[in-house]
Coordinates of C-alpha atoms and ligand atoms in Angstrom, one line a residue:
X23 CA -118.9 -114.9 -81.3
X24 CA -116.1 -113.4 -80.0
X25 CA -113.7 -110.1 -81.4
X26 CA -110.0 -110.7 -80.5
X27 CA -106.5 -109.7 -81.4
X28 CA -104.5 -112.1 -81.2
X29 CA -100.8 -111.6 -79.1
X30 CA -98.9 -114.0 -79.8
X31 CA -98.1 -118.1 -80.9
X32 CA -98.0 -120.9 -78.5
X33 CA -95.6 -123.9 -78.5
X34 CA -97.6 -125.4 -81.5
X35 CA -98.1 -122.6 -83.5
X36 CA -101.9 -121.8 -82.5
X37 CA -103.2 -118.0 -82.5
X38 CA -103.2 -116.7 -78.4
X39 CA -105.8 -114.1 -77.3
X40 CA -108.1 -113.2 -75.0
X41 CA -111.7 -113.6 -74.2
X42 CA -113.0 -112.0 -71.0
X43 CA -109.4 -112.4 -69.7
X44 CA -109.1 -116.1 -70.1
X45 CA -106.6 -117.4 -72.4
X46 CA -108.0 -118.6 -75.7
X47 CA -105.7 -120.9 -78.4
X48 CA -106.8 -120.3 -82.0
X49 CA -105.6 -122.5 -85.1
X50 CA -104.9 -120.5 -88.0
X51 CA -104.2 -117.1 -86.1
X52 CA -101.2 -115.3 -86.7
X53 CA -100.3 -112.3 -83.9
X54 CA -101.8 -109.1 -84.8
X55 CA -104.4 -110.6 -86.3
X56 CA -108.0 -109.6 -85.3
X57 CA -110.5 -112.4 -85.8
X58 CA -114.1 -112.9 -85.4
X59 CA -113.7 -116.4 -83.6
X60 CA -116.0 -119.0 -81.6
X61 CA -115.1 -121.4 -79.0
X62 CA -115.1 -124.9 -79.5
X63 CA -114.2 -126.2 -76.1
X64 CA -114.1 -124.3 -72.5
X65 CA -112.0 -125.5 -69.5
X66 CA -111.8 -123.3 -66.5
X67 CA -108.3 -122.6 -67.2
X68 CA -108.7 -122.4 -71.1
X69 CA -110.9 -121.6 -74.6
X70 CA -110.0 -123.3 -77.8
X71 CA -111.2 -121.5 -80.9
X72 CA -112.1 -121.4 -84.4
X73 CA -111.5 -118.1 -86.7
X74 CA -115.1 -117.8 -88.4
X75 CA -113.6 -114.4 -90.0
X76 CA -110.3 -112.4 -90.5
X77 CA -111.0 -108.8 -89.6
X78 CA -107.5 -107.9 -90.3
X79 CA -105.0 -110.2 -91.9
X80 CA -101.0 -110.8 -91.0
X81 CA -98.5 -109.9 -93.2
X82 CA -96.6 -112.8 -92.6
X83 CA -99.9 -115.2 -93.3
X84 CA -98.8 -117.0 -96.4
X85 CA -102.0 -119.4 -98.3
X86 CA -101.5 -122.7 -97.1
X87 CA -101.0 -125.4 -100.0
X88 CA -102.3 -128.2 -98.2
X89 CA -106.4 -128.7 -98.0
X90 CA -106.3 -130.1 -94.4
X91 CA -104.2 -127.6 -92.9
X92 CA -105.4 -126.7 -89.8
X93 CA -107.9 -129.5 -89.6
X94 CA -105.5 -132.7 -89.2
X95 CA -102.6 -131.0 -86.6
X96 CA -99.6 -132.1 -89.0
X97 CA -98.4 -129.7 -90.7
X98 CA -99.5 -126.4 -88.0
X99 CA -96.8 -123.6 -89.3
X100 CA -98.0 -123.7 -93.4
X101 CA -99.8 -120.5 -92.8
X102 CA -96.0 -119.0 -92.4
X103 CA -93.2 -118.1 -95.2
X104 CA -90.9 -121.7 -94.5
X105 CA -88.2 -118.5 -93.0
X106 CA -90.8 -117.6 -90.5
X107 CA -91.8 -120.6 -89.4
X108 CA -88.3 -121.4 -88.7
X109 CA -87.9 -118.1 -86.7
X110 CA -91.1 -119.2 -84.6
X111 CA -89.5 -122.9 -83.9
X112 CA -86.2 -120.6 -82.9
X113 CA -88.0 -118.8 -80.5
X114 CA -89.6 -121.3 -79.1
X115 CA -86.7 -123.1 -78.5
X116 CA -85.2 -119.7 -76.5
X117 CA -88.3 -119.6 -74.7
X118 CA -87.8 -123.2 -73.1
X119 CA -84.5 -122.9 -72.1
X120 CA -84.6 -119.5 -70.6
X121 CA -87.7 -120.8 -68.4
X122 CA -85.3 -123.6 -67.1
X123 CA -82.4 -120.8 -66.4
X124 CA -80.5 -122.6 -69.2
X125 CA -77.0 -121.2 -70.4
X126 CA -76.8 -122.0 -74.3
X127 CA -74.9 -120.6 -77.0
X128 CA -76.2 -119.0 -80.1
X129 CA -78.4 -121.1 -81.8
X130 CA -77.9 -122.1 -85.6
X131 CA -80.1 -123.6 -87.6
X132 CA -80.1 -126.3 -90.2
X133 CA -83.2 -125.6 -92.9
X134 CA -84.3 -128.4 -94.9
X135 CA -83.8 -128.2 -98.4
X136 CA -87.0 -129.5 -99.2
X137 CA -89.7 -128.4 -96.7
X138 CA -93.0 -130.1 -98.5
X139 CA -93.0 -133.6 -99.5
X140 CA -89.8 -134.5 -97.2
X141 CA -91.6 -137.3 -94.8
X142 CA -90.3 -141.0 -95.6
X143 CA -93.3 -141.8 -93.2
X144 CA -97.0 -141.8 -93.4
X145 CA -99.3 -143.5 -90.6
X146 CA -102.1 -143.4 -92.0
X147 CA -106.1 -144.6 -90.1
X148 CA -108.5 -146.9 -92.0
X149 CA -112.2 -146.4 -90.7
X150 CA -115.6 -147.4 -92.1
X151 CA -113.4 -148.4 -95.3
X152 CA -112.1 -144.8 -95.9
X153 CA -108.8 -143.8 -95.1
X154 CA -106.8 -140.5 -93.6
X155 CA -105.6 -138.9 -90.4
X156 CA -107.8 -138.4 -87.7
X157 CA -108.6 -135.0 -86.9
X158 CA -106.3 -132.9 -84.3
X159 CA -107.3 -134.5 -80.7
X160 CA -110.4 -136.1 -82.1
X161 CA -111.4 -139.3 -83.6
X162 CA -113.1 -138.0 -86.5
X163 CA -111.1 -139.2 -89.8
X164 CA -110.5 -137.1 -92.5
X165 CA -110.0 -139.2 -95.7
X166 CA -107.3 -137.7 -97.5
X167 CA -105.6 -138.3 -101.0
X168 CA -102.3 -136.6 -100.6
X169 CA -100.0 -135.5 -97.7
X170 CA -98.1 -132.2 -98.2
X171 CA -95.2 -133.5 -95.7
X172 CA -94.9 -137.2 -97.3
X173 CA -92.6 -137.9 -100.0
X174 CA -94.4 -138.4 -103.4
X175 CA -94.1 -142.0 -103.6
X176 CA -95.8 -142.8 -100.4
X177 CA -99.0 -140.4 -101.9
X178 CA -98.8 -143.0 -104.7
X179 CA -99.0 -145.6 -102.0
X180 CA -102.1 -144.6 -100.8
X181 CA -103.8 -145.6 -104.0
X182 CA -102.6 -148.9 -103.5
X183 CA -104.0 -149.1 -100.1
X184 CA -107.0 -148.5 -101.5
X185 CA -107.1 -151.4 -103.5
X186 CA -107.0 -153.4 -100.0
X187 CA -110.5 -152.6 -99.3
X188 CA -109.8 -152.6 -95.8
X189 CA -112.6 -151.4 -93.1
X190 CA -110.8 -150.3 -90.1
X191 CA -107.3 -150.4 -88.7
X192 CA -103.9 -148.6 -89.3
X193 CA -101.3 -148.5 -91.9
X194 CA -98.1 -147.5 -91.4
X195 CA -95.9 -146.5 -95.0
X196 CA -92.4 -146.0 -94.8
X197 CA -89.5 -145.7 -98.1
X198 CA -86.5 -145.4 -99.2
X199 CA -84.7 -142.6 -101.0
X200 CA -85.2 -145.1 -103.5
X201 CA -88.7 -145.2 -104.0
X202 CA -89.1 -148.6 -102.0
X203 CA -91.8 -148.7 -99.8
X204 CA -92.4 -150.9 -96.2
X205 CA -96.3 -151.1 -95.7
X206 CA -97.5 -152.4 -92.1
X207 CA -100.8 -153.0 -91.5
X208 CA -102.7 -153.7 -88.4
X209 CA -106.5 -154.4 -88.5
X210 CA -108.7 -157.0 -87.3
X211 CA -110.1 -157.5 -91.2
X212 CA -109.2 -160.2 -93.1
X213 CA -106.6 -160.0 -95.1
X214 CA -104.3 -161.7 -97.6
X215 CA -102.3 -160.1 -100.7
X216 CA -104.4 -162.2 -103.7
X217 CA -102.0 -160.4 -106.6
X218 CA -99.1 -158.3 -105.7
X219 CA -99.8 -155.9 -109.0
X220 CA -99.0 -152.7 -107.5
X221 CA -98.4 -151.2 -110.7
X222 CA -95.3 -149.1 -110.7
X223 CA -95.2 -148.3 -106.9
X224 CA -92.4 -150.0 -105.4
X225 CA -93.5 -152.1 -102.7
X226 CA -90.8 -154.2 -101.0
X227 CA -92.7 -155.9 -98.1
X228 CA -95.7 -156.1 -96.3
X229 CA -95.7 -156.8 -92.9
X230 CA -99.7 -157.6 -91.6
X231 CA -100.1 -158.1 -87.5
X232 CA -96.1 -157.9 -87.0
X233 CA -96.2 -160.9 -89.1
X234 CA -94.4 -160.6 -93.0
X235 CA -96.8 -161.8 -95.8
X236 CA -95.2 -160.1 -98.7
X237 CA -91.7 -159.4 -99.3
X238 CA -89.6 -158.2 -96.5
X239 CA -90.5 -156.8 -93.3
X240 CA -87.9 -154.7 -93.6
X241 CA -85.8 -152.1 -96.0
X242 CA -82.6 -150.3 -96.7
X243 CA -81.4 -146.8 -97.0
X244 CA -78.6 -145.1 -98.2
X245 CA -77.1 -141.9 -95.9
X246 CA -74.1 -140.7 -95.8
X247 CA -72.0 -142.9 -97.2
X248 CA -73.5 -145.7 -95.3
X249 CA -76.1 -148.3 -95.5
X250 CA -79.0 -149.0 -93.0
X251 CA -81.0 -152.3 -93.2
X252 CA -84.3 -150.6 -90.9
X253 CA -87.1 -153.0 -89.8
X254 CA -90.8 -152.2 -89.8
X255 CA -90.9 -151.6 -86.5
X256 CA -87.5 -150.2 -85.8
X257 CA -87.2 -146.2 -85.4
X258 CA -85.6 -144.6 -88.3
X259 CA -85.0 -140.7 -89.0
X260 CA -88.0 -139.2 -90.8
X261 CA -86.1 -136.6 -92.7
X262 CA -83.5 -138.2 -95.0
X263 CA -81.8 -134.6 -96.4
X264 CA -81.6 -133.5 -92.5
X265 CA -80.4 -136.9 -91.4
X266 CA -77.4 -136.9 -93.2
X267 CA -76.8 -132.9 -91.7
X268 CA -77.0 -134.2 -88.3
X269 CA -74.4 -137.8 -89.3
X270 CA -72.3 -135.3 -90.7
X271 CA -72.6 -132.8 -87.5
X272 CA -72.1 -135.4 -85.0
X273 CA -69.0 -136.9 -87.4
X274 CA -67.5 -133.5 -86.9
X275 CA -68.2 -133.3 -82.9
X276 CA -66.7 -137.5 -82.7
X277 CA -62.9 -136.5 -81.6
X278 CA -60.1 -139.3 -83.1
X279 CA -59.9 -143.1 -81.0
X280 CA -62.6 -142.2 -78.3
X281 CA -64.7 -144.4 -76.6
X282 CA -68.3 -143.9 -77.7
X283 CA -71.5 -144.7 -75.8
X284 CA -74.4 -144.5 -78.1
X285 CA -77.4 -144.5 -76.1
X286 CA -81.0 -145.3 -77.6
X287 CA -79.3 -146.2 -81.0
X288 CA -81.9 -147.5 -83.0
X289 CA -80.5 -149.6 -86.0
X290 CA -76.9 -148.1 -84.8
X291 CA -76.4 -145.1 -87.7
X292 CA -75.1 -142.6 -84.6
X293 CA -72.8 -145.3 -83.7
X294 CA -72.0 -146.1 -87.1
X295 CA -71.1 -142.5 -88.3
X296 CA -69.2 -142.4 -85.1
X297 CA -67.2 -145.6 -85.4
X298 CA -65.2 -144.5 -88.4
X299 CA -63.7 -142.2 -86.0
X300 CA -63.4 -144.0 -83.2
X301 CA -62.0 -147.1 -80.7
X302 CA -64.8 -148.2 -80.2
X303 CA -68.6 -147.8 -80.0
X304 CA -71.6 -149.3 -77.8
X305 CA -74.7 -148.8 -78.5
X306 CA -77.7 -149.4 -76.4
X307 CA -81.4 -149.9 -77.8
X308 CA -84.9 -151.3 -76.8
X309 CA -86.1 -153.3 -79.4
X310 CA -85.1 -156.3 -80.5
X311 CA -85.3 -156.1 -84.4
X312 CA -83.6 -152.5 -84.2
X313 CA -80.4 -154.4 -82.6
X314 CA -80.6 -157.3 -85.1
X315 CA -80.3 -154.6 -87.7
X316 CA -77.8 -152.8 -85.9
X317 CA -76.1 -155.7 -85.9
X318 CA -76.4 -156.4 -89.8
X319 CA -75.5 -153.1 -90.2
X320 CA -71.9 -153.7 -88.8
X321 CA -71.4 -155.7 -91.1
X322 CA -72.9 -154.2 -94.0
X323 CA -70.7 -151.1 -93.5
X324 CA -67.6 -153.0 -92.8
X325 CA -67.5 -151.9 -89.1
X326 CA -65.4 -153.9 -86.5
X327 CA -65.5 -151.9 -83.3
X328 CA -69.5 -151.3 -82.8
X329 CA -71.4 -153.9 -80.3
X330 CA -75.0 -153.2 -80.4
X331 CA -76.6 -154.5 -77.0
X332 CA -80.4 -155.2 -76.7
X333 CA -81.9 -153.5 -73.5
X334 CA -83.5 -151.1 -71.6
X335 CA -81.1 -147.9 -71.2
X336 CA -82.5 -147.2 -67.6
X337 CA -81.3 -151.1 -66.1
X338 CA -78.4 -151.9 -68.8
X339 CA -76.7 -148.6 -68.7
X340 CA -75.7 -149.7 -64.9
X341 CA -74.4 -153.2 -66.0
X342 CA -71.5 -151.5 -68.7
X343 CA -68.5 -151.0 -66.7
X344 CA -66.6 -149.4 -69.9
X345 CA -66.0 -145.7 -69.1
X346 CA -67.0 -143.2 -72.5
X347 CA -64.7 -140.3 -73.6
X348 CA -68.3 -139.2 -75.6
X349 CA -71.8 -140.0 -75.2
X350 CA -74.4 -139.7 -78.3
X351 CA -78.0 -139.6 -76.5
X352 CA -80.8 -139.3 -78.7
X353 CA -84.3 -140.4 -76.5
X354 CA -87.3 -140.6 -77.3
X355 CA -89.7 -137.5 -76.4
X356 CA -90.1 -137.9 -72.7
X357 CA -86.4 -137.8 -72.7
X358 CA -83.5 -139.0 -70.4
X359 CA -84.8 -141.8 -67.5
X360 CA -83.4 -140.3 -64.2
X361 CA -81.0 -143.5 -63.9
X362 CA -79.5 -142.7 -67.3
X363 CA -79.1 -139.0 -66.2
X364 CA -77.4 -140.1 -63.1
X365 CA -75.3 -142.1 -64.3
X366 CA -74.3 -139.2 -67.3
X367 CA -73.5 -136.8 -64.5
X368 CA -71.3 -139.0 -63.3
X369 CA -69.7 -141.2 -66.2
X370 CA -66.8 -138.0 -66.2
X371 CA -67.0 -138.4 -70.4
X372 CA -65.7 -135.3 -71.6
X373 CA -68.2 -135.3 -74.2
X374 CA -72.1 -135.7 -74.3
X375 CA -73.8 -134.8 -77.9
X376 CA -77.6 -134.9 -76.8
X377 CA -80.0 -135.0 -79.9
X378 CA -83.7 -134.1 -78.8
X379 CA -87.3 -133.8 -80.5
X380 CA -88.5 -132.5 -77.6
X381 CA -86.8 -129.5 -76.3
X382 CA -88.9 -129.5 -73.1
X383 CA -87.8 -132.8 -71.9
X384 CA -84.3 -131.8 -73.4
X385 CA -84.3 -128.6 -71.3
X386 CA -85.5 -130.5 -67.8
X387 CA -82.7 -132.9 -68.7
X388 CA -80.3 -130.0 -69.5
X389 CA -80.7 -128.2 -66.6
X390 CA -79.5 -131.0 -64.6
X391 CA -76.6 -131.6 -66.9
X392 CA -75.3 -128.1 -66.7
X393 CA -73.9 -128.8 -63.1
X394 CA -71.3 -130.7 -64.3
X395 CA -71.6 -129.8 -68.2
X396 CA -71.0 -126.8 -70.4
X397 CA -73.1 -125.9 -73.5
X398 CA -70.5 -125.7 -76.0
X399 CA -72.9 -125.9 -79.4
X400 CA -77.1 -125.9 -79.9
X401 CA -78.2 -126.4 -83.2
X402 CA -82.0 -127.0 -84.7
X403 CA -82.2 -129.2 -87.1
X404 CA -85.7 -128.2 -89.5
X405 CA -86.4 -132.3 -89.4
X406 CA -90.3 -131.6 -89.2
X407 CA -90.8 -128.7 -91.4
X408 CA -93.8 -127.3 -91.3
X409 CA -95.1 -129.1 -87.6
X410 CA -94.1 -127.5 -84.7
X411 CA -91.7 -130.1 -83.8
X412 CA -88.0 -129.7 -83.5
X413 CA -84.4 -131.6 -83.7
X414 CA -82.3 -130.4 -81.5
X415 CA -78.3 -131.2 -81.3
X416 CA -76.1 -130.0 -78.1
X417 CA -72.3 -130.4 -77.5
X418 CA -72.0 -130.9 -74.0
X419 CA -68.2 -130.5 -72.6
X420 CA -67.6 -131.7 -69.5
X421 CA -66.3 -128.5 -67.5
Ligands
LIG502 C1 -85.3 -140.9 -81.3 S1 -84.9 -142.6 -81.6 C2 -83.2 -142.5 -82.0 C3 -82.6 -143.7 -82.7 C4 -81.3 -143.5 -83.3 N1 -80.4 -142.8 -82.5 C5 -81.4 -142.9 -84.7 O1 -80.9 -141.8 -84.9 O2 -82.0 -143.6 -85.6 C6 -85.0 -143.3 -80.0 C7 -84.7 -144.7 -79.9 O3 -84.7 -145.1 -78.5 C8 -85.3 -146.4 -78.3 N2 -85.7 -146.5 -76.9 C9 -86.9 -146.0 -76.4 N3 -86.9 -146.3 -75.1 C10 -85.7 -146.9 -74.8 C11 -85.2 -147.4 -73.6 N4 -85.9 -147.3 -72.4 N5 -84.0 -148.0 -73.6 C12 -83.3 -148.1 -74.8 N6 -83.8 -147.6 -76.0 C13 -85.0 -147.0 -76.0 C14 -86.3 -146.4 -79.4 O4 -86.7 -147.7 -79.7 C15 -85.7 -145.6 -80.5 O5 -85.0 -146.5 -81.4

């Protein structure tokens, strides 16, 4: 057992101190804090460690509302006011950037209005017949009835699950600001829906082993004016109120009859909220369902100038010979491909709007873009309140 102040957060909100000199990450420990802790794993470089007593508590610790904070590695800052956690997510932010000499205006932020209860996903494990999330870095589940981040109907989902009597696999529940819910299933049980009673939980399809045995494998949402048919295994925004902040950012940042590239589009809403505005849009995506929806969604939106093309961004981007007045990039976490970036430093658009959830990879990609590019705006978007994870938006202007 081990007496320690503790200095300062890391990147994911755990407690930093010190034991015998070597660095020591502690969940649930705020700076200034002194806790009696032990260690639960020791690298040479590293401790990780578990509080076992507050000698002296933070003014800033708040009482975390849900029971598995700090046991299941979702929802890291709830030991913070919802102001302070934002504050930590801005630093962090700072901290990233000025490691990668990045020159960046002053940040604004978007807060959520709704920081609990926000998520319109849950993945969810099934093991030994109970069901949860596993345990931060582990495979230990923790069965759980409720998720402090997920919207309410997809906690009354979980009952439903229940009534599966699944053994092991995963379930993936996703909804609608409606209500509806989009359950996919994959386990090696067997399973078949006997009587679709699910009471008065909303349940529009169920999609088991990619394959659709109730309903539709797919659902539809509402944002910003604008309708989004979004498959089961198509990528869709997590946070519906900050969604429709960043459409109506990036509406403001489209300038009149551009050319629009929108690369890694999903089921096409940047290029959508976009195309209102502009010539034309293309919009480049991975998988095949999200461009079949991106497609549907042209039309279910009344929008003429959008073609959605299915590929890889890395060995399509090469084969488009349009040239782009403004770029909307929004990757996935490990961020730009270097062919991508390339061909960004030199596609001469006067515009790039990069939206990030990782500001690390967004920050290795920004310091290469700032050769060419200025850092007009950088906004955080509170997408993931209550995690340590962050939306980033940048206005890029071609200098
Ligand atoms: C963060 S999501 C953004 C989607 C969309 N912009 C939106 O707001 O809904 C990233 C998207 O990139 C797609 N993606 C991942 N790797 C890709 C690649 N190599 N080429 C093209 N698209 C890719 C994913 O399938 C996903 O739809």
């Amino acid at each position: 057992m081990y007496e320690i102040e503790i200095k300062r957060l890391d990147d994911q909100g755990r407690g930093i101190g010190f034991i015998e000199n070597k660095i020591t990450f502690i969940k649930n420990a705020l700076p200034g804090e002194i806790v009696v802790c032990k260690i639960t794993k020791e690298t040479k470089k590293y401790n990780l460690g578990e509080v076992l007593e507050y000698k002296k508590k933070s003014k800033k610790r708040i009482e975390a509302k849900c029971p598995y904070f700090s046991v299941c590695g979702g929802c890291t800052l709830e030991h913070l006011e919802y102001q302070d956690a934002l504050e930590f997510k801005k630093e962090k932010v700072k901290r990233i950037l000025e490691n990668e000499h990045i020159h960046y205006p002053e940040i604004q932020v978007i807060e959520n209005k709704n920081p609990y209860f926000y998520r319109n996903k849950l993945s969810l494990k099934i093991m030994n017949g109970a069901i949860g999330f596993f345990e931060e870095n582990s495979h230990t589940l923790i069965p759980i009835e409720q998720c402090f981040l997920a919207r309410p109907c997809l906690n009354e989902a979980i009952n439903v699950i229940k009534t599966f009597s699944l053994t092991n696999g995963e379930i993936i529940l996703r909804c609608n600001t409606n209500d509806e819910i989009l359950i996919s299933i994959k386990t090696k049980d067997l399973f078949a829906i006997k009587e679709a009673d699910f009471g008065h939980v909303k349940i529009v399809g169920i999609v088991l082993n990619d394959k659709c045995i109730y309903g539709m494998p797919y659902f539809y949402e509402r944002i910003h004016h604008l309708l989004f048919k979004i498959s089961y295994d198509a990528f869709f925004q997590i946070n519906p109120y900050i969604a429709n902040c960043l459409f109506e950012e990036i509406e403001k940042n489209i300038d009149p009859s551009n050319m629009v590239l929108d690369l890694y589009s999903g089921v096409g809403v940047l290029g959508l909220v976009a195309s209102k505005k502009s010539k034309k849009v293309i919009s480049i995506e991975i998988i095949k369902n999200a461009v079949i929806d991106n497609i549907e969604n042209c039309k279910l939106n009344k929008c003429s100038n959008l073609y959605p093309v299915l590929g890889d961004a890395k060995t399509t981007l090469p084969k488009i010979k349009e040239s782009f007045d403004t770029i909307l990039v929004d990757p996935p976490r490990k961020g730009l491909d270097k062919n991508s970036l390339q061909l960004l430093l030199q596609s001469k658009a006067k515009k790039i709007i990069y939206i990030s959830c990782d500001p690390f990879t967004l920050a290795r990609d920004l310091k290469e873009l700032q050769s060419v590019y200025e850092i007009k705006k950088f906004m955080l978007f509170d997408m993931f309140s209550y995690t340590y994870h962050v939306e980033s938006l940048c206005v890029l202007k071609l200098k």
